[in-house]
Tab-separated table of C-alpha atoms and ligand atoms in Angstrom:
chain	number	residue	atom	x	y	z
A	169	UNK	CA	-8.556	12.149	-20.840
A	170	UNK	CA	-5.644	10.968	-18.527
A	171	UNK	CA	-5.129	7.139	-17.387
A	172	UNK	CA	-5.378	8.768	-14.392
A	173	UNK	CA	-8.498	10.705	-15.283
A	174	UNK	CA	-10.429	7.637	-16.846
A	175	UNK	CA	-9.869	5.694	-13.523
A	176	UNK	CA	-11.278	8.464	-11.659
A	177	UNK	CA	-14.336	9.653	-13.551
A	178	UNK	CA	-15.244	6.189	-15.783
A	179	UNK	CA	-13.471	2.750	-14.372
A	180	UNK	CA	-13.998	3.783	-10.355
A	181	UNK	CA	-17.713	4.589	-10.522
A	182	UNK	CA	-17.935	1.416	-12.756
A	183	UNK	CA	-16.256	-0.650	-10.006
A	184	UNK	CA	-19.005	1.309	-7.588
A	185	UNK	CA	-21.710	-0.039	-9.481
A	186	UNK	CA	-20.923	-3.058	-11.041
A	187	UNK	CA	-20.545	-4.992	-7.650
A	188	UNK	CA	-24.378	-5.219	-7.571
A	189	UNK	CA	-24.318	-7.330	-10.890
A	190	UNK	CA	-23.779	-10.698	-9.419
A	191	UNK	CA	-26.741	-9.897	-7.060
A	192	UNK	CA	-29.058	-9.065	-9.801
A	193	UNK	CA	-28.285	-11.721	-12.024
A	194	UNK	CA	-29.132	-14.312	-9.183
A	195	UNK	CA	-32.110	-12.175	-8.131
A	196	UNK	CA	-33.225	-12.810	-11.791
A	197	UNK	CA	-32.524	-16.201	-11.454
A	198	UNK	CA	-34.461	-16.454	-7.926
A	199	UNK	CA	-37.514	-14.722	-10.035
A	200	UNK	CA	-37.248	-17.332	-12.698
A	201	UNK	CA	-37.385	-19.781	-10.286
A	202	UNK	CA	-34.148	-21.047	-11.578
A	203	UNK	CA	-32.193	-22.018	-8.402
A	204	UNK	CA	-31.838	-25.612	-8.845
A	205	UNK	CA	-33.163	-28.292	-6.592
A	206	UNK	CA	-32.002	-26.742	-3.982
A	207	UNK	CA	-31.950	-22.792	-3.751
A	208	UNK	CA	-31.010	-22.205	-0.537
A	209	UNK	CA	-27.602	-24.364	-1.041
A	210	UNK	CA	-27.088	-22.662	-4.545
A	211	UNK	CA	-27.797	-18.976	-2.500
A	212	UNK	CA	-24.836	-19.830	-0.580
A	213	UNK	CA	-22.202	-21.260	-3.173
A	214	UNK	CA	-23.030	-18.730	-4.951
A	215	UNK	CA	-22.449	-15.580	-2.522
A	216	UNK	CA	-19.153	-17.641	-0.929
A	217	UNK	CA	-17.842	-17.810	-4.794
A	218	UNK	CA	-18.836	-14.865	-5.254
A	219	UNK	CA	-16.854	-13.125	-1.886
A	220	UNK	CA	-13.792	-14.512	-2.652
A	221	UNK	CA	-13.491	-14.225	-6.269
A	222	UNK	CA	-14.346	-10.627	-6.062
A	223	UNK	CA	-11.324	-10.265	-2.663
A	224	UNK	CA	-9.012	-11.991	-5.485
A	225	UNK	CA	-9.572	-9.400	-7.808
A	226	UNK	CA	-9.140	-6.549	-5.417
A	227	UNK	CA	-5.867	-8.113	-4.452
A	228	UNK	CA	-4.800	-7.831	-8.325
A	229	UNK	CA	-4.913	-4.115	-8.075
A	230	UNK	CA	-1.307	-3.403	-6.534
A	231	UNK	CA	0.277	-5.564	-9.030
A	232	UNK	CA	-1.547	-3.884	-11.533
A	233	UNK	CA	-0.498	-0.324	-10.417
A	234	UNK	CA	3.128	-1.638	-10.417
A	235	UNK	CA	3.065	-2.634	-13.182
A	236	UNK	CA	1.814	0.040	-15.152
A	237	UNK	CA	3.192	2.813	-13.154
A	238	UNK	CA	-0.430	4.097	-12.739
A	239	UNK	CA	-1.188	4.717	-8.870
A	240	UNK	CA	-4.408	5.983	-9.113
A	241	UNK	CA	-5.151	2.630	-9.774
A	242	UNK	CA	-5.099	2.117	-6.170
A	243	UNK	CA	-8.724	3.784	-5.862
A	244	UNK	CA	-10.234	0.591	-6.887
A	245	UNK	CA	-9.002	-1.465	-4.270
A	246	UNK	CA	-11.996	0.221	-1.656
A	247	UNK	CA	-15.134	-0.622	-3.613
A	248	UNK	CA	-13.797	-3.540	-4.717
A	249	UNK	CA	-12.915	-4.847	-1.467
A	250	UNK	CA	-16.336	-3.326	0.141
A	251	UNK	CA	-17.876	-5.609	-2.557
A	252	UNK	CA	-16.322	-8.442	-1.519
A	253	UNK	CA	-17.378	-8.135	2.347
A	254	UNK	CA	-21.027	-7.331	1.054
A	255	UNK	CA	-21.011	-10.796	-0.785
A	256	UNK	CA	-19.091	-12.618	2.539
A	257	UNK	CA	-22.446	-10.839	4.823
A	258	UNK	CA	-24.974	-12.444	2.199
A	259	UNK	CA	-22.823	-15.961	2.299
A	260	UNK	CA	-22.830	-15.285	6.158
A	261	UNK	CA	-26.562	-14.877	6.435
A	262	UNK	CA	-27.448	-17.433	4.147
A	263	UNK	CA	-25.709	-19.833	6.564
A	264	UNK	CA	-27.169	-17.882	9.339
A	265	UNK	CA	-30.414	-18.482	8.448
A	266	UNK	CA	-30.475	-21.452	6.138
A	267	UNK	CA	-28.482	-23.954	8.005
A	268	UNK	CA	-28.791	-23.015	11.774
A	269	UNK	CA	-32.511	-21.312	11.494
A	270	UNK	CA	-31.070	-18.710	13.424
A	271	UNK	CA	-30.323	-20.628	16.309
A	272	UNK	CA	-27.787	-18.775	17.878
A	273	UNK	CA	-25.894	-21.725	20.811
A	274	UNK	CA	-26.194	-23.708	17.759
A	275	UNK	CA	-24.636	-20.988	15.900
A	276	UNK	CA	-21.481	-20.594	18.483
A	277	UNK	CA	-21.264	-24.903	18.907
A	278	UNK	CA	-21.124	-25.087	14.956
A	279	UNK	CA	-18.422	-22.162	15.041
A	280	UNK	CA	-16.406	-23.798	17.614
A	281	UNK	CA	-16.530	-27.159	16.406
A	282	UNK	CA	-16.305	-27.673	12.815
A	283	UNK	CA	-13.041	-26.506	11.507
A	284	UNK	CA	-13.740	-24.888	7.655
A	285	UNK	CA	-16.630	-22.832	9.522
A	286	UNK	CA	-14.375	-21.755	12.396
A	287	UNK	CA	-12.019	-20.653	9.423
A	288	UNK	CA	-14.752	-18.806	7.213
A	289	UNK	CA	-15.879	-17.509	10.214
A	290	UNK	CA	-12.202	-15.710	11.198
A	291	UNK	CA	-11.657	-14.737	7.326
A	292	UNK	CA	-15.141	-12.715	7.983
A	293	UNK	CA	-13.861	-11.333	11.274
A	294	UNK	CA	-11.149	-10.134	9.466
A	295	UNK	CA	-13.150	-8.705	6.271
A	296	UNK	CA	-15.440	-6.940	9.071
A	297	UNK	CA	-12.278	-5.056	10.691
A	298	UNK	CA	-10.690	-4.150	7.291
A	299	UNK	CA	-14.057	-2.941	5.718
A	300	UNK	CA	-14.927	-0.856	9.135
A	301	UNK	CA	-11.577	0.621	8.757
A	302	UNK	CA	-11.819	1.787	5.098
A	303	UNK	CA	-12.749	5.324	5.668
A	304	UNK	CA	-10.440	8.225	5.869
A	305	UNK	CA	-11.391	9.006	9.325
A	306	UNK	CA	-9.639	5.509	10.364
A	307	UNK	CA	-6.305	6.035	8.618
A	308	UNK	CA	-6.123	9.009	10.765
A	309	UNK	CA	-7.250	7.451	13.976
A	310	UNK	CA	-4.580	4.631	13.740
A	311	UNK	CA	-2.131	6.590	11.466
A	312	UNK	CA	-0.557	5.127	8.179
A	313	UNK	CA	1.815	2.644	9.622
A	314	UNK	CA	-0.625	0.780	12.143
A	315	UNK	CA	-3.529	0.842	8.902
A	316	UNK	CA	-1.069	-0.284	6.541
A	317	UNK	CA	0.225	-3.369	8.725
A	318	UNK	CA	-3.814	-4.176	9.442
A	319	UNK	CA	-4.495	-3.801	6.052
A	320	UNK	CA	-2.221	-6.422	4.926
A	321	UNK	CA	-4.317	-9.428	6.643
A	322	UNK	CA	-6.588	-9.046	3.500
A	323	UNK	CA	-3.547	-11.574	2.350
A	324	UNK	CA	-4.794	-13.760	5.634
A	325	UNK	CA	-8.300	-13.523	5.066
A	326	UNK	CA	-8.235	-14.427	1.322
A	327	UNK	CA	-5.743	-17.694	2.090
A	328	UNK	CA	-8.785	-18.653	5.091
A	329	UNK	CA	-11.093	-18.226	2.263
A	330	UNK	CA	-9.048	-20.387	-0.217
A	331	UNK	CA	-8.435	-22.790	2.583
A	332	UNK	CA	-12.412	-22.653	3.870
A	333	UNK	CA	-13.590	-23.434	0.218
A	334	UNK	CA	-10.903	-26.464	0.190
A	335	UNK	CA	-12.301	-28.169	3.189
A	336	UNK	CA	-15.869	-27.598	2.831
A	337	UNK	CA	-15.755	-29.445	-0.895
A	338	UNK	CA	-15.954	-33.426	-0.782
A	339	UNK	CA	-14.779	-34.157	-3.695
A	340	UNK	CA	-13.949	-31.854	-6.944
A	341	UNK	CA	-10.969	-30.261	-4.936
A	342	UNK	CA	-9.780	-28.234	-9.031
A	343	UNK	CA	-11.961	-24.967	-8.642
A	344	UNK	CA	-10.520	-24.295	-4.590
A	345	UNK	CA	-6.870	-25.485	-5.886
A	346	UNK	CA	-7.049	-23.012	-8.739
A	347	UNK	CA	-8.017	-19.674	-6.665
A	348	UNK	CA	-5.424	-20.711	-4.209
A	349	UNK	CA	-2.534	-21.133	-7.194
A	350	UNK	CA	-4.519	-17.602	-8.254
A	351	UNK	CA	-3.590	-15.984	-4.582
A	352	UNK	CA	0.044	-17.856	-4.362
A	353	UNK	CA	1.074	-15.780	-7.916
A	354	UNK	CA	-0.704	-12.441	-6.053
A	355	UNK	CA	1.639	-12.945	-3.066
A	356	UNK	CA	3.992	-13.681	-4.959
A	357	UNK	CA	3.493	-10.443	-7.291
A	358	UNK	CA	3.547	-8.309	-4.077
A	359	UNK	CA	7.260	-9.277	-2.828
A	360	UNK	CA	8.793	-6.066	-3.739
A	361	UNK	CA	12.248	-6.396	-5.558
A	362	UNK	CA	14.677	-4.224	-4.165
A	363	UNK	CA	17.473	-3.059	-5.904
A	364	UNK	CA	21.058	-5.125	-4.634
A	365	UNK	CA	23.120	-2.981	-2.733
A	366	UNK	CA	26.354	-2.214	-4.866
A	367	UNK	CA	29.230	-4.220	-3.838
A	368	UNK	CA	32.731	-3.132	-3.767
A	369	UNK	CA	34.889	-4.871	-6.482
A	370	UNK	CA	38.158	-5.712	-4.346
A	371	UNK	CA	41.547	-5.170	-5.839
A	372	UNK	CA	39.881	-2.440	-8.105
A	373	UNK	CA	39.728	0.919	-6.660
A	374	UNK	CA	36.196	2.027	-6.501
A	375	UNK	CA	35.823	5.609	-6.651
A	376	UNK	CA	35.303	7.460	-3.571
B	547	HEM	C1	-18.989	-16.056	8.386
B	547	HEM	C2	-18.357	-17.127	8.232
B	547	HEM	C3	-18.656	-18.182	7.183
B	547	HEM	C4	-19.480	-19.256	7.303
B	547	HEM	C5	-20.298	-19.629	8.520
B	547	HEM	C6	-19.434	-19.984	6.064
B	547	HEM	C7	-20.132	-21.148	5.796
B	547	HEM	C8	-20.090	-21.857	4.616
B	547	HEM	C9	-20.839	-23.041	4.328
B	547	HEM	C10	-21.816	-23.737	5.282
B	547	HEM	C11	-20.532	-23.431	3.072
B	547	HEM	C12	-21.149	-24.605	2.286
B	547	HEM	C13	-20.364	-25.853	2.471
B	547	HEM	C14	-21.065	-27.063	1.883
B	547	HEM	O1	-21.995	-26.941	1.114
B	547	HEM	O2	-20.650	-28.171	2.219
B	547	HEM	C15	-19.549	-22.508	2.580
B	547	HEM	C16	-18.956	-22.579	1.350
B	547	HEM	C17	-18.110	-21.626	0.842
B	547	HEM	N1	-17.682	-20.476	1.464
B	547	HEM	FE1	-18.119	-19.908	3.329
B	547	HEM	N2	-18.593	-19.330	5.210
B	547	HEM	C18	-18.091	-18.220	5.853
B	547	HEM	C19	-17.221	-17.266	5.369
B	547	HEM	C20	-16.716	-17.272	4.093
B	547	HEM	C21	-15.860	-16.250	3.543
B	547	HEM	C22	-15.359	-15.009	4.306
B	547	HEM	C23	-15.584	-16.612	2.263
B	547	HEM	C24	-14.772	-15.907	1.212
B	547	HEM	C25	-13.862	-15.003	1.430
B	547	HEM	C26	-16.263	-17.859	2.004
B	547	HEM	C27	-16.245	-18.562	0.826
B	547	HEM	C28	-16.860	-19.769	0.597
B	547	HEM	C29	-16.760	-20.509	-0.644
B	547	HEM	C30	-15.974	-20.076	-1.868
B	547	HEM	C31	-17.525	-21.667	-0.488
B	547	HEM	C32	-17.728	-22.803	-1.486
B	547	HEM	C33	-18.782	-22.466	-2.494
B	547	HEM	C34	-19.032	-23.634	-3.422
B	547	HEM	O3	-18.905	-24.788	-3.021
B	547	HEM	O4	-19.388	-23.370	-4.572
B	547	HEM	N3	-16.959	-18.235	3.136
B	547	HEM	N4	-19.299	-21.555	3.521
């Protein structure tokens, strides 16, 4: 088989499946009764972890493909990034339901006032419109240019996730800082290099 072949018949329906692992394992662990002292706390650090570990590694994925010259590689980046907006929805609900009992003014005040949930709140906003334009259909709707440029706040919601997960920790600032140095070397890794233009030497005659 092909690189290309192996991404498209073994790797991608891997990446398909395998985002349901984390779930499991803490559905095991819910089972067990193994949550800690407090479960519905450890539900959410785990599915906020969880969302933006799994949006880092999506956003490894173009480096990876420039690197190795492999493009197909590209076909990851949708179930991986699907994966990641699954986990953000769980996170989301947890809070939902955990913290504001469903209270919905209480829901909007808590939005509006506190600053690292107004933030995870716009980095979902943003996961919602990238995952709801995924599918062919919308790449033909707004055309490649307009998708691509949309496409690209995946950067924006990943740095309000990095930031989010900095201000909602007290103390033990190392995990946040290290996912954010993790996204700075991703953005960096993205900055295409183009080639220099060729300058003319003067005094020598360049050839025509
Ligand atoms: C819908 C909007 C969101 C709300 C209302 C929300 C709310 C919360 C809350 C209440 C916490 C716990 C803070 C604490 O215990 O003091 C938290 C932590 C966290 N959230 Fe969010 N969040 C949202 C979106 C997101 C998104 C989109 C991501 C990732 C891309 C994310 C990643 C995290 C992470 C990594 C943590 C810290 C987990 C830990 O401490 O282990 N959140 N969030």
């Amino acid at each position: 088989m092909t690189a290309t072949q192996w991404i498209s018949r073994v790797i991608r329906p891997l990446a398909i499946v395998a985002g349901i692992g984390p779930a499991i394992w803490l559905g095991l662990k819910f089972l067990r009764d193994d949550l800690g002292a407090n479960p519905a706390e450890y539900l959410e650090h785990f599915t906020g972890t969880a969302a933006l570990v799994i949006l880092l590694l999506s956003l490894t994925i173009t480096p990876l493909r420039r690197l190795s010259g492999i493009n197909t590689l590209i076909r990851l980046r949708k179930p991986i990034g699907l994966w990641s907006f699954a986990y953000a929805c769980l996170h989301f609900s947890c809070y939902l339901v955990f913290d504001q009992s469903l209270d919905l003014s209480e829901i909007l005040h808590d939005i509006a006032k506190r600053p690292y949930i107004t933030v995870g709140f716009s980095a979902w906003l943003l996961l919602l419109s990238l995952a709801l334009t995924s599918f062919a259909g919308a790449i033909r709707t707004l055309g490649g240019k307009r998708w691509n440029a949309l496409h690209r706040l995946v950067y924006v919601a990943a740095a309000g996730g990095v930031i989010h997960y900095l201000w909602s920790v007290k103390r033990d600032v190392s995990v946040p800082s290290a996912l954010g140095g993790v996204l700075i070397v991703l953005l960096a890794a993205r900055i295409e290099r183009r080639p220099r233009k060729a300058m003319p030497m003067q005094g020598v005659g360049v050839p025509e």
